[in-house]
mmCIF file of C-alpha atoms in Angstrom:
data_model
loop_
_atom_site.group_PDB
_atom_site.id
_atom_site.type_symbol
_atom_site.label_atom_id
_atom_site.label_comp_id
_atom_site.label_asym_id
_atom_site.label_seq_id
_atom_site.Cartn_x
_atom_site.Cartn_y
_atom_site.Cartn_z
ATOM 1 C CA UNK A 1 99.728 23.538 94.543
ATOM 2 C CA UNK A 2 97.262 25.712 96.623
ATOM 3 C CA UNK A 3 100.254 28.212 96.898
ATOM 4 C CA UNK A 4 101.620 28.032 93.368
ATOM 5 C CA UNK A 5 104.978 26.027 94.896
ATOM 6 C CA UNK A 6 105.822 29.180 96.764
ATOM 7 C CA UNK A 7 104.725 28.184 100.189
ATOM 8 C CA UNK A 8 103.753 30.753 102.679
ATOM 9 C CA UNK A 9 105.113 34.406 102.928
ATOM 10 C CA UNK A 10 108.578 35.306 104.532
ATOM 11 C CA UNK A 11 107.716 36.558 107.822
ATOM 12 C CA UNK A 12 103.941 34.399 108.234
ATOM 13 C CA UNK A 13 102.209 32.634 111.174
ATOM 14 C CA UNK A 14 100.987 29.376 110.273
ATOM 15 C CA UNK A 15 98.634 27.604 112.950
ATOM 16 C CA UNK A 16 98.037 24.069 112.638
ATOM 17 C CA UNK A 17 94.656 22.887 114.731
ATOM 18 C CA UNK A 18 94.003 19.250 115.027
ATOM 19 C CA UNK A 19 93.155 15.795 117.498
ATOM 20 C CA UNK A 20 95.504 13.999 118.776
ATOM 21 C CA UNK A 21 97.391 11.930 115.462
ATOM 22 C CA UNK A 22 95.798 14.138 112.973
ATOM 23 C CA UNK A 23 99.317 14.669 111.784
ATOM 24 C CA UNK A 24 99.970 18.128 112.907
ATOM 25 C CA UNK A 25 103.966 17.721 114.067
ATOM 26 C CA UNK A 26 104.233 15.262 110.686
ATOM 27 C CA UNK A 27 103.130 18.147 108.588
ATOM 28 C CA UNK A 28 105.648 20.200 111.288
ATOM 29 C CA UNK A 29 108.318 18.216 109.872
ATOM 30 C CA UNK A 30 108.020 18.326 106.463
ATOM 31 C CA UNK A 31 107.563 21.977 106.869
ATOM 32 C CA UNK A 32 111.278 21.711 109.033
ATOM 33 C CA UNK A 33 112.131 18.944 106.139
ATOM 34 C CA UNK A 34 111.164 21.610 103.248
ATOM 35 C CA UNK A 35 112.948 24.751 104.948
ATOM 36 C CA UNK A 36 116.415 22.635 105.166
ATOM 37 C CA UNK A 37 116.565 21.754 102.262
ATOM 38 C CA UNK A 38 116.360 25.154 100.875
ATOM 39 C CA UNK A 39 119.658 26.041 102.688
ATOM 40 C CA UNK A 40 117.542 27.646 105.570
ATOM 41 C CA UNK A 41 117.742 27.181 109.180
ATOM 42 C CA UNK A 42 114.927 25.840 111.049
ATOM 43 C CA UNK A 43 114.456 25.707 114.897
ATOM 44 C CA UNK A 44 112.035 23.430 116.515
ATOM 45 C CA UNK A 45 110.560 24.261 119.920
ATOM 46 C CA UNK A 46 108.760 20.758 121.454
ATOM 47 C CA UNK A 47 106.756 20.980 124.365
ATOM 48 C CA UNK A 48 105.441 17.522 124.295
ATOM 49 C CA UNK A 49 108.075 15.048 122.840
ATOM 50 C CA UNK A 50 111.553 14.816 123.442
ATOM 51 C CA UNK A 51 114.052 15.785 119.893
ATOM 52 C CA UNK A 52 114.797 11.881 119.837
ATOM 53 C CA UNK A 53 111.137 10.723 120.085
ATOM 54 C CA UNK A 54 110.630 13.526 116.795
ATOM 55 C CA UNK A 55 113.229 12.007 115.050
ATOM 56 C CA UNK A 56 111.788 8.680 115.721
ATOM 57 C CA UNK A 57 108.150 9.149 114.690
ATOM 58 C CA UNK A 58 109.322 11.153 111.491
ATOM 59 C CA UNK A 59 111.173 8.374 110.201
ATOM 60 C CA UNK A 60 108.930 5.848 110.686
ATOM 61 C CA UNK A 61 106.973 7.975 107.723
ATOM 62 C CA UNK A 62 109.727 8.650 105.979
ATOM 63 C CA UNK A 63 111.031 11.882 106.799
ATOM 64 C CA UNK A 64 114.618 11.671 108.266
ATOM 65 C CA UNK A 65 115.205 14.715 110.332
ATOM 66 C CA UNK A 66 118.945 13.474 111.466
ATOM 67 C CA UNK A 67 121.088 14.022 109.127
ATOM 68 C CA UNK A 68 119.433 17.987 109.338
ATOM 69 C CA UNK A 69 119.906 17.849 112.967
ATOM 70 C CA UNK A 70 124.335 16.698 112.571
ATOM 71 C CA UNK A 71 124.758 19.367 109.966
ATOM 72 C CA UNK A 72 123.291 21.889 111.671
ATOM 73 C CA UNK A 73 120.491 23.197 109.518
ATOM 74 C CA UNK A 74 117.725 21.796 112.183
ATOM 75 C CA UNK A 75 117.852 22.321 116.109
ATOM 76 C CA UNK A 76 115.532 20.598 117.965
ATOM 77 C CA UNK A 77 114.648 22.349 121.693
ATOM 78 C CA UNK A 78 112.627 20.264 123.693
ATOM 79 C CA UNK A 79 111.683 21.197 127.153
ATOM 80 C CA UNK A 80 108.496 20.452 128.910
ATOM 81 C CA UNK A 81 105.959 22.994 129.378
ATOM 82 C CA UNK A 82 105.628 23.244 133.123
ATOM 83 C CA UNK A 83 109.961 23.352 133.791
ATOM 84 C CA UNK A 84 109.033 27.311 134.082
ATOM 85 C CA UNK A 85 106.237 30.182 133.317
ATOM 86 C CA UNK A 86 105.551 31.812 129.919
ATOM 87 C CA UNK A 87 107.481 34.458 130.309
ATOM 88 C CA UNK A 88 110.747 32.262 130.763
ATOM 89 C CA UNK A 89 109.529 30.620 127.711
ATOM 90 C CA UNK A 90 109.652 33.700 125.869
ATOM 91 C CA UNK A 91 113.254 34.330 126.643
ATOM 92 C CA UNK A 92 114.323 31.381 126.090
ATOM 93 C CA UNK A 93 113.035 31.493 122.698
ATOM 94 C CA UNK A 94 113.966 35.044 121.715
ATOM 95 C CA UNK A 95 117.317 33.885 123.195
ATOM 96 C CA UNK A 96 117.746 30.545 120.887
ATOM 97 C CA UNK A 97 116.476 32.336 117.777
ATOM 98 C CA UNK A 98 119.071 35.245 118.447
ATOM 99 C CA UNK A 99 122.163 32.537 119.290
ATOM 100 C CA UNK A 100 120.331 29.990 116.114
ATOM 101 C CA UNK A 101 119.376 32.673 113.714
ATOM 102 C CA UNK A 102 116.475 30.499 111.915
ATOM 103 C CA UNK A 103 114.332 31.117 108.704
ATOM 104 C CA UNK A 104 111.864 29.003 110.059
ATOM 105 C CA UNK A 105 110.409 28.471 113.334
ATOM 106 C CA UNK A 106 107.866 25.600 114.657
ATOM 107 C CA UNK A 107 106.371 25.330 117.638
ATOM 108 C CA UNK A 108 104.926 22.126 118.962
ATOM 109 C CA UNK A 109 101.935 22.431 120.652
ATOM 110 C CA UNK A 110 101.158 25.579 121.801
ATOM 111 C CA UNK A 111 98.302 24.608 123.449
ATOM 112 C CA UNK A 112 101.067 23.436 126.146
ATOM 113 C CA UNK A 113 100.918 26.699 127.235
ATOM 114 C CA UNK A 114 97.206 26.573 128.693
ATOM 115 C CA UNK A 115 98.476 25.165 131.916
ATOM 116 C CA UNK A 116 100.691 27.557 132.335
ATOM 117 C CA UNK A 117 98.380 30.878 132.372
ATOM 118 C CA UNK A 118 95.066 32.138 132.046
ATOM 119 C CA UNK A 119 93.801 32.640 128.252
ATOM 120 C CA UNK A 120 94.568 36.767 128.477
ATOM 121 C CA UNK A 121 98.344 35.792 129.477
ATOM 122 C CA UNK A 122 98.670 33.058 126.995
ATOM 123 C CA UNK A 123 97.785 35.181 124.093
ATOM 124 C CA UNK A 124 99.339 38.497 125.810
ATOM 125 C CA UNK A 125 102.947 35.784 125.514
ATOM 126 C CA UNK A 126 101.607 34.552 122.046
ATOM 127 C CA UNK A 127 101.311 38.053 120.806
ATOM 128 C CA UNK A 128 104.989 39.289 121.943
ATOM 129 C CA UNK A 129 105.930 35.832 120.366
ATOM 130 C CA UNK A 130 104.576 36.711 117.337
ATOM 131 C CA UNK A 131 105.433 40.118 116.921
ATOM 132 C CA UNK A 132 109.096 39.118 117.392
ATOM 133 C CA UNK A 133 109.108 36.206 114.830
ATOM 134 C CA UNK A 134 107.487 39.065 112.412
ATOM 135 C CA UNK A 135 110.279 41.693 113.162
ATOM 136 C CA UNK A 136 112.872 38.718 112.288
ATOM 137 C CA UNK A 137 110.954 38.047 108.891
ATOM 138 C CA UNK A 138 110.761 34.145 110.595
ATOM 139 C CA UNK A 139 107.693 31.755 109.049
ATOM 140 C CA UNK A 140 106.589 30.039 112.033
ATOM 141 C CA UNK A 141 104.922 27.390 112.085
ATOM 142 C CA UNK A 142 102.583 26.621 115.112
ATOM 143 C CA UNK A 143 100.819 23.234 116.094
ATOM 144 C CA UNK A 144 97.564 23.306 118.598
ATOM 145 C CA UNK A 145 96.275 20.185 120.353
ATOM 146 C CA UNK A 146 92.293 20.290 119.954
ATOM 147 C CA UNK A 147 89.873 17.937 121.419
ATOM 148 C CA UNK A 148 86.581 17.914 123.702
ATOM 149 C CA UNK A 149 86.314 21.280 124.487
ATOM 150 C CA UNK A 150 88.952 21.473 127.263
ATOM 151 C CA UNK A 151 91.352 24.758 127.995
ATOM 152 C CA UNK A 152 92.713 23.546 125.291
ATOM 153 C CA UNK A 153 90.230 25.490 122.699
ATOM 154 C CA UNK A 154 90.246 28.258 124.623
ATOM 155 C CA UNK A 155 93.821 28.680 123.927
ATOM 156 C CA UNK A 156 92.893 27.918 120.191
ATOM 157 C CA UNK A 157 90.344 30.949 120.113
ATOM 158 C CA UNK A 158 93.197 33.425 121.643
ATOM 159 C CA UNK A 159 95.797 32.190 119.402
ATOM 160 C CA UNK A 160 93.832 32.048 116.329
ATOM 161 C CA UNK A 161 93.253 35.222 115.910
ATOM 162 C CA UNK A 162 96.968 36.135 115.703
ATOM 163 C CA UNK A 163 97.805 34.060 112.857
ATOM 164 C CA UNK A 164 98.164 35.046 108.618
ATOM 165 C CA UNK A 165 96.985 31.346 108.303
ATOM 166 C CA UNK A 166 94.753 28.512 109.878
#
C-alpha cells in the first residue's frame, strides 16, 4: 500500500536494518517470493545460512521457496563470508549475475562483510556492488545484522548511505 502496489523502482537499493529475528531474510523472501512470481529471476547471495536452511525457515512461515528454486526462477548462492576477501566476493557476484541474469538481487547480511575489511573497503566493495546492480537495472535487496553497537553498525553507517531506501 505505501507504494501504490508498485513496489520499489527498477534498478533500486533496498537496505533492510534489524536484530537478530526481526524478520529481515523473511521479508528477503517474500521480496524473492514476489519477484518469481512475476516471471522474474531472482538471485540470492547468503552469507550466513546455507540455501537448505532458507528454504527451511521460509516454509515454516509459509513461504515455499522450492518449487522457485527446481524451476529455475530462484538461485540460492550460499557461501560463508570468510571462504575469501571482498574483492573475490565481488567477482563472484558480478560473475553469477552475468551467467544468472536476475531482475532481482538479495543479499543476506551484508554486515558479513565487516570481518572481512575495514569500514572504507567495505563500502569502497559496497559501492562498486552497487553501481553494477544499477547499470543492470537489478532491485537489490540488502539485509544488515544490527545489534549492540559492534562493527556491525559501522558497516550500517557506510552502507546506508548508498541506498534509494532504508
Amino acid at each position: 500500500a505505501m507504494m501504490g502496489g508498485k513496489g520499489y523502482y527498477r534498478g533500486s537499493s533496498v537496505l533492510v536494518s534489524g536484530t537478530a529475528g526481526s524478520g529481515k531474510t523473511s521479508l528477503a523472501a517474500h521480496f524473492a517470493h514476489a519477484a518469481t512470481a512475476r516471471g522474474e529471476r531472482c538471485l540470492w547471495f547468503a552469507f550466513e545460512e546455507s540455501s537448505r536452511q532458507i528454504i527451511r525457515n521460509m516454509r515454516s512461515i509459509g513461504i515455499d521457496l522450492e518449487p522457485m528454486v527446481r524451476r529455475g526462477a530462484l538461485c540460492i548462492h550460499a557461501e560463508r563470508p570468510a571462504i575469501c576477501g571482498l574483492e573475490m566476493h565481488l567477482l563472484t557476484i558480478h560473475k553469477l549475475v552475468n551467467q544468472f541474469r536476475p531482475r532481482v538481487v538479495v543479499i543476506d547480511p551484508v554486515s558479513n562483510f565487516a570481518m572481512l575489511g575495514n569500514e572504507a573497503e567495505v563500502k569502497a566493495m559496497m559501492t562498486r556492488l552497487i553501481d553494477f546492480f544499477k547499470l543492470q537495472r537489478i532491485t537489490a535487496l540488502i539485509t544488515n545484522l544490527t545489534g549492540g553497537g559492534t562493527v556491525v553498525e559501522a558497516t550500517e553507517a557506510s552502507v546506508s548511505s548508498l541506498m534509494d531506501a532504508w
